[in-house]
């Protein structure tokens, strides 16, 4: 399998980094209904749910915050500059995903800034893959999901299109939701190369019970995401790959969904645009493989809260507001990244070194250098050792810089986060199994977090002096035919404690995480249920830090996060092109929170049918 852990794709077995792959089969057999729930089963990945079924979920990797992970769709950077809360707002249903690549650790010299603690690359089905998928699911709390996808060819043009929708009344008050996705991927082939087009649209509307503050639980959010990219994939020896991309995100946030007090100034409206041009080049010779890339990225926001005041307000479109709201603030920044890397293999030893040169209108220094080195040694045919040292950075989000609300105050003077990460580990590959182990440390300076001091009632966005995260991870997977057993463990420790202040994100990482997965084939002597399978995932999480606990909108004190076990399961049976299934999330009905004061749902049972032909 080819993965994107370097500037050019390489075989998974040849990587010099820790990369975990989630395959189409694993996705199809899991009880997950959304991307975030799939990622939650990956080692060292911390998914902190606010809403259910992907309405809003924060992605963290190796103790990083939700703003420190880069998200790509088929290699195109779709990370949201307003806030990492929106990074997983992607217009792709699970039925269209071929695989997910999770790169653990910094990747600035590969993907540019903001790949601070790791990166996730979602790879969709190949255009023209002649498959039609239909899916229908129903469940508790009036849950419903319907989706369809198809691949087809017309001469030199290959296409893939998917459409899906999902809704529920919610598991407690003000947790209802509805969402829809439309995604199109096309590829036109010529002798010289292929032109790759992808476009998508997503809309979400959901009750946001206590999402951002427990003082006002009747919150509501409505987001719209549009995305378009065009990329040239050349054939032959000249591997020059240019791409252009654009993403627009609308966010309407209501602190009060229904009746609002007199002091309430109105809803928040944000429109964020990203436009980018990227060019990658690679050349192979007897001296190794040299690759380089340039990325020009412009980020812009219109808002009535974030940014600097406009000289004259601009109306919010009536379809988004309906009440004469205006954009009164704006902000923009442009960044240019130049990335270069050279890889050489001598016998059983592989070395890769490179750097990111980064310039931004947000920075005082004209150009900043972020180098890195990876090494690997194939000790035997089955055993591989690797080590990496990389320097990385993350720019503050627009929310970090400018957000001001009843409980929060941004800081326009924030500096970028920077870190040096060190890692070493072993990978062992057998015929039917593989195992790996790694130790790592991320030494961060100017780390950004929302903090609250004992004598204050407001959360402030600040640069913390230093936060060092040290970790250990190990995994073992056995796979034979349709039977799979996987055990994964992660341990994290942060060197900065929150004794003098309460941390909202940076220090509330997972300390321990265990993921156990079992997948088995099933055979029954029944005409329609003769062949099938069973898959279950068991997770244990123990999180550091605590949160401000509220009862009936009244503060009762600081409460530590409680560890918990949780299990998901799915059983399915195939009959020709059709599959019937039943699944349950939180099978044991565990009571837990990922974000303080946002209780997660208990057992949620669903069932449905899929047709593939």
Coordinates of C-alpha atoms in Angstrom, one line a residue:
X1 CA 0.0 0.0 0.0
X2 CA 1.3 3.5 -1.0
X3 CA 1.0 6.3 1.6
X4 CA 1.9 10.0 1.8
X5 CA 4.3 10.2 4.7
X6 CA 6.9 12.0 2.6
X7 CA 6.8 14.6 -0.2
X8 CA 6.3 11.8 -2.6
X9 CA 4.2 8.6 -2.0
X10 CA 6.1 5.6 -0.7
X11 CA 5.2 2.0 0.2
X12 CA 3.8 1.7 3.8
X13 CA 6.5 -0.9 4.6
X14 CA 9.2 1.6 3.6
X15 CA 8.1 4.6 5.7
X16 CA 10.5 6.2 8.2
X17 CA 7.6 7.5 10.3
X18 CA 4.7 6.1 12.4
X19 CA 1.8 5.9 9.9
X20 CA -1.4 4.0 10.6
X21 CA -3.9 3.0 7.9
X22 CA -7.6 2.5 8.2
X23 CA -8.9 0.5 5.2
X24 CA -12.2 0.4 3.4
X25 CA -13.0 -3.0 4.9
X26 CA -12.4 -1.8 8.5
X27 CA -14.7 1.2 7.9
X28 CA -17.4 -0.9 6.3
X29 CA -17.4 -3.4 9.2
X30 CA -17.3 -0.9 12.0
X31 CA -20.2 0.5 14.0
X32 CA -19.1 4.0 13.1
X33 CA -21.4 6.3 11.2
X34 CA -19.0 9.2 10.8
X35 CA -15.4 10.0 10.1
X36 CA -14.6 11.1 13.7
X37 CA -15.9 7.8 15.2
X38 CA -13.6 5.9 12.8
X39 CA -10.6 8.0 13.8
X40 CA -11.4 7.5 17.5
X41 CA -10.3 3.9 17.1
X42 CA -6.8 4.9 15.9
X43 CA -3.9 4.7 18.3
X44 CA -2.7 8.1 19.7
X45 CA -5.8 9.8 18.2
X46 CA -7.9 11.7 20.7
X47 CA -11.4 12.5 19.4
X48 CA -13.4 14.8 21.7
X49 CA -17.0 14.7 20.8
X50 CA -19.4 17.6 21.4
X51 CA -22.1 16.6 19.0
X52 CA -22.9 13.1 18.0
X53 CA -22.3 11.5 14.6
X54 CA -19.7 14.0 13.5
X55 CA -21.8 17.2 14.1
X56 CA -18.7 18.6 15.9
X57 CA -15.7 16.5 17.0
X58 CA -12.2 17.7 17.8
X59 CA -9.2 15.8 16.4
X60 CA -6.0 15.6 18.4
X61 CA -3.0 13.5 17.8
X62 CA -0.3 12.5 20.4
X63 CA -1.5 15.0 23.0
X64 CA -1.9 17.8 20.6
X65 CA -5.0 20.1 20.6
X66 CA -7.7 20.2 17.9
X67 CA -5.9 23.1 16.3
X68 CA -2.6 21.2 15.9
X69 CA -3.6 18.5 13.4
X70 CA -3.6 19.0 9.7
X71 CA -6.5 17.5 7.6
X72 CA -6.2 16.7 3.9
X73 CA -8.7 15.4 1.4
X74 CA -7.0 13.4 -1.3
X75 CA -3.8 15.3 -0.5
X76 CA -5.4 18.8 -0.5
X77 CA -5.1 20.8 2.7
X78 CA -8.6 21.6 4.0
X79 CA -7.7 22.7 7.5
X80 CA -9.9 25.5 8.8
X81 CA -8.2 28.7 9.8
X82 CA -11.2 30.0 11.9
X83 CA -11.0 27.1 14.4
X84 CA -10.0 23.5 14.5
X85 CA -13.6 22.7 15.6
X86 CA -14.4 22.8 11.9
X87 CA -11.5 20.7 10.6
X88 CA -13.7 17.6 10.1
X89 CA -16.4 19.4 8.3
X90 CA -15.8 17.4 5.1
X91 CA -18.4 16.7 2.4
X92 CA -17.6 13.0 2.2
X93 CA -19.7 10.1 3.5
X94 CA -18.0 7.0 4.8
X95 CA -19.2 5.0 1.8
X96 CA -16.9 7.1 -0.4
X97 CA -13.7 6.6 1.6
X98 CA -11.1 4.2 0.3
X99 CA -8.7 4.5 3.2
X100 CA -7.5 7.0 5.9
X101 CA -3.8 7.7 6.5
X102 CA -2.9 8.9 10.0
X103 CA 0.6 10.3 10.3
X104 CA 1.7 10.5 13.9
X105 CA 4.1 13.3 14.8
X106 CA 4.9 16.7 13.1
X107 CA 5.0 17.0 9.3
X108 CA 5.8 20.7 8.6
X109 CA 8.4 19.9 6.0
X110 CA 6.0 17.6 4.2
X111 CA 2.6 19.4 4.4
X112 CA 3.6 22.9 5.6
X113 CA 2.7 24.8 8.8
X114 CA -0.1 23.5 11.2
X115 CA 0.9 19.8 10.8
X116 CA 2.1 20.3 14.4
X117 CA 1.3 17.0 16.1
X118 CA 0.2 15.0 13.1
X119 CA -1.9 14.8 9.9
X120 CA -4.9 12.9 8.6
X121 CA -5.3 12.3 4.8
X122 CA -8.7 11.0 3.7
X123 CA -8.4 9.1 0.4
X124 CA -11.7 8.6 -1.5
X125 CA -12.7 5.9 -3.9
X126 CA -11.1 6.0 -7.3
X127 CA -13.1 7.8 -10.0
X128 CA -14.6 5.3 -12.4
X129 CA -14.6 2.4 -9.9
X130 CA -17.7 0.7 -11.2
X131 CA -19.5 0.2 -7.9
X132 CA -22.9 1.4 -6.8
X133 CA -23.6 1.6 -3.1
X134 CA -27.0 2.3 -1.5
X135 CA -27.4 2.5 2.3
X136 CA -30.4 3.0 4.6
X137 CA -30.1 3.1 8.5
X138 CA -32.6 3.8 11.3
X139 CA -32.3 3.7 15.0
X140 CA -33.1 5.1 18.4
X141 CA -33.9 8.8 19.0
X142 CA -35.4 8.9 15.5
X143 CA -32.0 8.4 13.9
X144 CA -32.0 8.1 10.1
X145 CA -29.3 7.9 7.5
X146 CA -29.6 7.4 3.7
X147 CA -26.8 7.4 1.2
X148 CA -25.9 6.5 -2.4
X149 CA -22.6 6.5 -4.3
X150 CA -21.7 5.4 -7.8
X151 CA -18.6 5.2 -10.1
X152 CA -18.9 5.3 -13.8
X153 CA -16.8 6.1 -17.0
X154 CA -17.6 8.0 -20.1
X155 CA -14.7 7.8 -22.6
X156 CA -11.6 9.2 -21.0
X157 CA -13.6 10.7 -18.1
X158 CA -13.9 8.7 -14.9
X159 CA -16.3 9.8 -12.2
X160 CA -17.4 9.1 -8.6
X161 CA -20.4 10.8 -7.0
X162 CA -22.0 10.4 -3.6
X163 CA -25.0 11.9 -1.8
X164 CA -26.0 11.3 1.8
X165 CA -28.1 12.7 4.6
X166 CA -28.4 12.0 8.3
X167 CA -30.7 13.3 11.1
X168 CA -31.9 12.6 14.7
X169 CA -34.1 14.2 17.3
X170 CA -31.1 13.9 19.8
X171 CA -30.5 11.9 23.0
X172 CA -31.2 14.8 25.4
X173 CA -32.7 18.3 25.0
X174 CA -31.1 20.4 22.3
X175 CA -28.9 17.7 20.7
X176 CA -31.0 17.3 17.6
X177 CA -29.2 17.4 14.2
X178 CA -29.5 17.2 10.5
X179 CA -26.7 17.1 7.9
X180 CA -26.2 16.4 4.2
X181 CA -23.2 15.7 2.0
X182 CA -22.6 15.9 -1.8
X183 CA -19.2 14.9 -3.2
X184 CA -18.0 14.6 -6.8
X185 CA -14.6 13.3 -8.0
X186 CA -13.6 13.2 -11.6
X187 CA -10.5 12.3 -13.6
X188 CA -9.7 12.9 -17.2
X189 CA -6.9 10.8 -18.7
X190 CA -4.5 11.6 -21.6
X191 CA -1.2 10.2 -22.6
X192 CA 0.7 13.0 -20.9
X193 CA -1.2 12.7 -17.6
X194 CA -4.5 13.0 -15.8
X195 CA -6.6 16.0 -14.7
X196 CA -8.1 15.5 -11.3
X197 CA -11.2 17.4 -10.1
X198 CA -13.0 17.2 -6.8
X199 CA -15.9 19.2 -5.5
X200 CA -18.1 18.9 -2.5
X201 CA -20.8 20.6 -0.4
X202 CA -21.8 19.9 3.2
X203 CA -24.5 21.4 5.4
X204 CA -25.0 20.8 9.1
X205 CA -27.5 22.2 11.6
X206 CA -27.5 21.0 15.2
X207 CA -28.5 21.8 18.8
X208 CA -25.2 22.6 20.6
X209 CA -26.1 21.9 24.2
X210 CA -23.4 23.5 26.4
X211 CA -20.9 23.3 23.6
X212 CA -18.8 26.4 24.4
X213 CA -20.1 27.3 27.9
X214 CA -22.3 25.4 30.3
X215 CA -23.8 28.8 31.5
X216 CA -26.0 28.9 28.4
X217 CA -26.9 25.4 27.3
X218 CA -29.5 26.5 24.6
X219 CA -26.9 27.0 21.9
X220 CA -27.3 26.2 18.2
X221 CA -25.0 26.1 15.2
X222 CA -25.4 25.9 11.4
X223 CA -22.5 25.4 9.1
X224 CA -22.1 25.2 5.3
X225 CA -18.9 24.0 3.6
X226 CA -18.0 24.2 -0.1
X227 CA -14.8 22.8 -1.6
X228 CA -13.2 22.6 -5.1
X229 CA -9.8 21.5 -6.3
X230 CA -8.1 20.9 -9.6
X231 CA -4.8 18.9 -9.9
X232 CA -2.6 17.7 -12.7
X233 CA -1.1 14.2 -12.3
X234 CA 1.7 13.8 -14.9
X235 CA 2.9 10.6 -16.5
X236 CA 6.5 9.9 -17.4
X237 CA 9.7 11.0 -15.8
X238 CA 8.9 14.7 -15.3
X239 CA 6.8 14.5 -12.1
X240 CA 5.6 18.1 -11.8
X241 CA 2.2 18.2 -10.0
X242 CA 0.4 21.5 -9.8
X243 CA -2.9 22.0 -8.0
X244 CA -5.3 24.8 -7.1
X245 CA -7.9 24.6 -4.4
X246 CA -10.6 26.7 -2.8
X247 CA -12.8 26.2 0.4
X248 CA -15.5 28.3 1.8
X249 CA -17.1 27.8 5.2
X250 CA -20.1 29.6 6.7
X251 CA -20.7 29.3 10.4
X252 CA -23.7 30.7 12.2
X253 CA -23.6 30.3 16.0
X254 CA -26.4 31.2 18.3
X255 CA -25.7 31.4 22.0
X256 CA -29.5 31.4 22.5
X257 CA -31.4 29.2 20.2
X258 CA -34.8 30.4 21.3
X259 CA -35.5 33.3 23.8
X260 CA -32.5 35.6 24.4
X261 CA -31.9 38.0 27.2
X262 CA -31.9 41.8 26.6
X263 CA -28.1 42.1 26.8
X264 CA -27.5 39.5 24.0
X265 CA -26.1 41.4 21.0
X266 CA -27.1 38.7 18.4
X267 CA -25.8 35.6 16.7
X268 CA -22.3 35.2 15.4
X269 CA -21.7 35.0 11.6
X270 CA -18.4 33.9 10.0
X271 CA -17.5 33.3 6.4
X272 CA -14.0 31.8 5.9
X273 CA -12.3 31.4 2.5
X274 CA -9.2 29.5 1.7
X275 CA -7.5 29.8 -1.8
X276 CA -4.3 28.0 -2.6
X277 CA -1.8 27.0 -5.2
X278 CA 0.6 24.2 -4.7
X279 CA 3.2 22.7 -7.0
X280 CA 5.2 19.5 -6.2
X281 CA 8.2 18.2 -8.1
X282 CA 10.2 15.0 -7.8
X283 CA 13.3 13.7 -9.5
X284 CA 14.9 10.2 -9.2
X285 CA 18.6 9.6 -9.8
X286 CA 21.4 7.4 -8.7
X287 CA 21.9 9.8 -5.8
X288 CA 18.4 9.2 -4.5
X289 CA 15.1 10.9 -4.8
X290 CA 14.8 14.7 -4.5
X291 CA 11.4 16.3 -4.1
X292 CA 10.4 19.9 -3.6
X293 CA 7.2 21.9 -3.3
X294 CA 5.8 25.4 -3.2
X295 CA 2.5 26.2 -1.5
X296 CA 0.9 29.6 -1.6
X297 CA -2.2 29.9 0.6
X298 CA -4.5 32.8 1.3
X299 CA -6.9 32.8 4.3
X300 CA -9.6 35.3 4.7
X301 CA -12.6 35.8 7.1
X302 CA -15.6 38.0 7.2
X303 CA -17.3 38.1 10.5
X304 CA -19.3 40.2 13.0
X305 CA -16.9 39.1 15.8
X306 CA -13.5 37.9 14.4
X307 CA -11.0 40.2 12.8
X308 CA -10.4 43.9 12.6
X309 CA -13.3 46.4 12.1
X310 CA -14.4 47.1 8.5
X311 CA -14.6 50.6 7.2
X312 CA -18.2 49.9 6.1
X313 CA -20.2 46.8 7.1
X314 CA -21.2 44.2 4.5
X315 CA -24.6 42.4 4.7
X316 CA -24.8 38.8 5.6
X317 CA -26.8 37.0 2.8
X318 CA -30.4 36.6 3.8
X319 CA -30.3 32.8 3.2
X320 CA -27.7 32.7 6.0
X321 CA -29.1 35.2 8.5
X322 CA -32.6 36.3 7.6
X323 CA -32.6 39.2 10.0
X324 CA -30.5 41.9 8.4
X325 CA -27.2 40.9 10.1
X326 CA -24.0 42.5 8.9
X327 CA -20.3 41.5 8.7
X328 CA -18.5 44.2 10.6
X329 CA -15.0 42.6 10.8
X330 CA -12.5 41.0 8.5
X331 CA -9.0 39.6 8.5
X332 CA -6.7 38.0 6.0
X333 CA -3.2 36.5 5.9
X334 CA -1.1 35.0 3.2
X335 CA 1.5 32.3 3.7
X336 CA 4.2 30.9 1.4
X337 CA 5.9 27.6 2.0
X338 CA 8.8 26.1 0.2
X339 CA 9.5 22.5 1.1
X340 CA 12.4 20.4 0.0
X341 CA 13.5 16.8 0.8
X342 CA 16.1 14.4 -0.3
X343 CA 15.9 10.6 0.3
X344 CA 18.8 8.2 -0.2
X345 CA 18.9 4.4 0.4
X346 CA 22.3 2.7 0.9
X347 CA 21.8 -1.1 1.4
X348 CA 19.4 -1.5 4.3
X349 CA 19.7 2.1 5.5
X350 CA 17.4 4.9 4.4
X351 CA 18.0 8.6 5.2
X352 CA 15.6 11.5 4.4
X353 CA 16.4 15.1 5.2
X354 CA 14.6 18.3 4.4
X355 CA 13.2 21.6 5.5
X356 CA 10.3 24.0 5.3
X357 CA 11.0 27.7 4.6
X358 CA 7.9 29.6 5.7
X359 CA 6.9 33.2 5.3
X360 CA 3.6 34.8 6.3
X361 CA 2.1 38.2 6.5
X362 CA 1.2 37.2 10.2
X363 CA 4.9 36.9 11.2
X364 CA 7.5 39.5 12.1
X365 CA 10.4 37.6 10.6
X366 CA 10.5 37.4 6.8
X367 CA 11.4 33.7 6.6
X368 CA 11.6 30.9 9.2
X369 CA 13.4 27.6 8.7
X370 CA 11.9 24.3 10.0
X371 CA 14.3 21.4 9.3
X372 CA 13.9 17.7 9.9
X373 CA 15.7 14.3 9.5
X374 CA 14.3 10.8 9.3
X375 CA 16.3 7.6 9.3
X376 CA 15.5 3.9 9.0
X377 CA 17.5 0.7 9.2
X378 CA 16.1 -2.7 8.0
X379 CA 17.8 -4.8 10.6
X380 CA 16.3 -8.1 9.2
X381 CA 13.7 -9.0 6.6
X382 CA 11.0 -8.5 9.3
X383 CA 12.5 -5.9 11.7
X384 CA 12.9 -2.2 10.9
X385 CA 14.2 0.6 13.2
X386 CA 13.5 4.2 12.6
X387 CA 14.2 7.6 14.2
X388 CA 13.1 11.2 13.4
X389 CA 13.9 14.7 14.5
X390 CA 11.6 17.5 13.2
X391 CA 10.9 21.1 14.0
X392 CA 7.4 22.4 13.4
X393 CA 5.0 25.4 13.9
X394 CA 1.3 26.3 14.1
X395 CA -0.2 29.7 13.4
X396 CA -2.9 31.0 15.7
X397 CA -6.5 30.5 14.4
X398 CA -8.7 33.5 13.9
X399 CA -10.6 32.4 17.0
X400 CA -7.4 32.4 19.0
X401 CA -6.6 35.9 17.9
X402 CA -9.9 37.7 18.0
X403 CA -12.8 35.9 19.7
X404 CA -14.6 37.8 22.4
X405 CA -17.7 36.6 24.2
X406 CA -19.3 36.4 27.7
X407 CA -16.7 33.8 28.8
X408 CA -13.8 34.3 26.4
X409 CA -11.3 36.9 25.3
X410 CA -8.9 36.4 22.3
X411 CA -5.4 37.8 21.9
X412 CA -4.3 39.6 18.7
X413 CA -0.7 39.5 19.9
X414 CA -0.4 35.7 20.0
X415 CA 2.8 34.3 18.5
X416 CA 3.0 31.0 16.5
X417 CA 3.5 27.8 18.4
X418 CA 6.8 26.0 17.8
X419 CA 8.1 22.6 18.7
X420 CA 11.0 20.2 18.2
X421 CA 9.9 16.5 18.1
X422 CA 12.1 13.5 18.6
X423 CA 10.9 9.9 18.0
X424 CA 12.4 6.4 17.7
X425 CA 10.7 3.0 17.3
X426 CA 10.7 -0.4 15.8
X427 CA 8.4 -2.1 13.3
X428 CA 8.1 -5.9 13.1
X429 CA 6.3 -7.5 10.1
X430 CA 5.2 -11.2 10.0
X431 CA 3.2 -13.1 7.4
X432 CA -0.1 -12.7 9.3
X433 CA 0.7 -10.1 11.9
X434 CA 2.6 -6.9 12.5
X435 CA 3.7 -5.0 15.6
X436 CA 5.3 -1.7 16.3
X437 CA 6.5 0.4 19.2
X438 CA 7.6 4.0 19.5
X439 CA 8.7 6.6 22.1
X440 CA 8.6 10.3 21.4
X441 CA 8.9 13.7 22.9
X442 CA 7.5 17.1 21.6
X443 CA 9.3 20.1 23.2
X444 CA 6.9 23.0 22.6
X445 CA 7.3 26.7 23.2
X446 CA 4.7 29.5 22.9
X447 CA 2.0 26.9 23.2
X448 CA -1.4 28.4 22.7
X449 CA -4.3 27.6 25.0
X450 CA -7.4 29.1 26.5
X451 CA -6.6 29.5 30.3
X452 CA -8.6 30.6 33.3
X453 CA -6.8 31.9 36.4
X454 CA -8.2 31.4 39.9
X455 CA -9.1 35.1 40.4
X456 CA -10.8 35.5 37.0
X457 CA -14.1 34.4 35.5
X458 CA -13.0 34.6 31.9
X459 CA -10.9 32.3 29.6
X460 CA -8.0 34.1 27.9
X461 CA -6.1 33.0 24.8
X462 CA -2.4 33.0 25.8
X463 CA 1.0 31.7 24.8
X464 CA 2.2 29.3 27.5
X465 CA 6.0 29.3 28.0
X466 CA 6.8 25.7 27.5
X467 CA 4.8 22.4 27.2
X468 CA 6.7 19.2 26.7
X469 CA 4.8 16.1 25.8
X470 CA 6.4 12.7 26.2
X471 CA 4.8 9.5 25.0
X472 CA 4.9 5.8 24.3
X473 CA 2.8 3.8 21.9
X474 CA 2.6 0.2 21.0
X475 CA 0.4 -1.9 18.7
X476 CA -0.1 -5.5 17.6
X477 CA -2.4 -6.7 14.8
X478 CA -3.1 -10.3 13.7
X479 CA -5.0 -10.9 10.5
X480 CA -5.8 -14.2 8.9
X481 CA -8.5 -14.5 6.3
X482 CA -11.6 -12.6 7.8
X483 CA -10.4 -12.8 11.4
X484 CA -8.6 -9.8 12.8
X485 CA -7.4 -9.0 16.3
X486 CA -5.8 -5.7 17.2
X487 CA -4.5 -4.2 20.4
X488 CA -3.2 -0.7 20.7
X489 CA -1.9 1.4 23.6
X490 CA -0.9 5.0 24.1
X491 CA 0.7 6.8 27.1
X492 CA 1.2 10.5 27.3
X493 CA 2.6 12.9 29.9
X494 CA 2.8 16.7 29.7
X495 CA 5.7 18.4 31.4
X496 CA 3.7 21.5 32.2
X497 CA 1.1 21.2 34.9
X498 CA -1.9 23.5 35.3
X499 CA -1.3 24.3 38.9
X500 CA -1.7 28.1 38.6
X501 CA -4.4 28.1 36.0
X502 CA -7.1 25.9 34.5
X503 CA -6.3 24.7 30.9
X504 CA -9.2 24.4 28.5
X505 CA -7.4 22.3 25.9
X506 CA -3.6 22.0 25.8
X507 CA -3.2 20.1 29.1
X508 CA -6.4 18.0 29.0
X509 CA -4.9 15.3 26.8
X510 CA -5.4 11.6 27.2
X511 CA -2.9 10.0 29.6
X512 CA -3.8 6.4 28.8
X513 CA -5.7 5.0 25.8
X514 CA -6.3 1.3 25.0
X515 CA -8.0 0.2 21.8
X516 CA -9.0 -3.5 21.3
X517 CA -10.6 -4.6 18.1
X518 CA -11.9 -8.1 17.2
X519 CA -13.4 -9.0 13.8
X520 CA -14.8 -12.5 13.1
X521 CA -16.6 -14.2 10.3
X522 CA -20.1 -15.7 11.0
X523 CA -21.8 -18.7 9.5
X524 CA -25.4 -19.6 10.2
X525 CA -27.5 -22.4 8.7
X526 CA -30.2 -20.0 7.6
X527 CA -31.1 -19.1 4.0
X528 CA -30.8 -15.3 4.2
X529 CA -28.2 -15.2 7.1
X530 CA -25.8 -17.8 5.9
X531 CA -22.6 -15.6 5.7
X532 CA -21.6 -12.5 7.7
X533 CA -19.4 -11.1 10.3
X534 CA -19.0 -9.5 13.7
X535 CA -16.8 -6.6 14.7
X536 CA -16.4 -5.0 18.1
X537 CA -14.1 -2.2 19.4
X538 CA -13.3 -1.8 23.1
X539 CA -11.7 1.5 24.3
X540 CA -10.4 2.7 27.6
X541 CA -9.5 6.3 28.1
X542 CA -8.0 8.1 31.1
X543 CA -7.7 11.9 30.6
X544 CA -5.6 14.4 32.5
X545 CA -6.9 17.7 33.8
X546 CA -10.4 18.8 34.8
X547 CA -13.2 21.1 34.0
X548 CA -15.6 23.6 35.5
X549 CA -18.6 21.6 36.5
X550 CA -22.1 23.1 36.4
X551 CA -25.4 21.8 37.8
X552 CA -28.5 23.6 36.4
X553 CA -26.4 26.5 35.1
X554 CA -24.7 27.0 38.5
X555 CA -20.9 26.4 39.0
X556 CA -20.2 23.6 41.6
X557 CA -16.4 23.4 41.4
X558 CA -13.6 21.9 39.4
X559 CA -14.1 18.2 38.5
X560 CA -11.4 15.9 37.2
X561 CA -12.1 13.8 34.1
X562 CA -13.1 10.3 35.0
X563 CA -11.6 7.3 33.1
X564 CA -14.1 5.0 31.3
X565 CA -14.5 1.9 29.2
X566 CA -16.7 2.0 26.1
X567 CA -17.6 -0.7 23.5
X568 CA -19.1 -0.6 20.0
X569 CA -20.3 -3.6 18.0
X570 CA -21.7 -4.5 14.6
X571 CA -23.1 -7.7 13.3
X572 CA -23.9 -8.1 9.6
X573 CA -25.0 -10.7 7.1
X574 CA -24.5 -10.7 3.3
X575 CA -26.8 -12.2 0.7
X576 CA -25.6 -11.6 -2.8
X577 CA -25.3 -7.8 -3.3
X578 CA -27.2 -6.9 -0.1
X579 CA -26.1 -6.6 3.5
X580 CA -28.3 -6.3 6.6
X581 CA -26.7 -5.2 9.8
X582 CA -27.4 -4.2 13.4
X583 CA -25.0 -2.0 15.4
X584 CA -24.7 -0.3 18.7
X585 CA -22.4 2.5 20.0
X586 CA -21.6 2.7 23.7
X587 CA -22.9 -0.8 24.1
X588 CA -22.3 -0.8 27.9
X589 CA -24.2 2.5 28.4
X590 CA -21.1 4.2 29.9
X591 CA -21.5 7.7 31.4
X592 CA -18.7 10.0 30.3
X593 CA -17.7 13.4 28.9
X594 CA -15.1 14.2 26.3
X595 CA -15.6 18.0 26.9
X596 CA -16.6 19.2 30.3
X597 CA -20.4 19.5 30.9
X598 CA -21.3 17.9 27.5
X599 CA -22.5 14.4 28.5
X600 CA -22.2 11.9 25.7
X601 CA -25.1 9.6 24.7
X602 CA -25.6 6.2 26.2
X603 CA -26.3 3.0 24.3
X604 CA -27.5 3.9 20.8
X605 CA -28.8 1.0 18.7
X606 CA -29.3 1.1 14.9
X607 CA -30.0 -1.3 12.1
X608 CA -30.2 -1.1 8.3
X609 CA -29.4 -2.4 4.9
X610 CA -26.7 -1.8 2.2
X611 CA -26.8 -2.8 -1.4
X612 CA -23.6 -3.0 -3.5
X613 CA -23.5 -3.8 -7.2

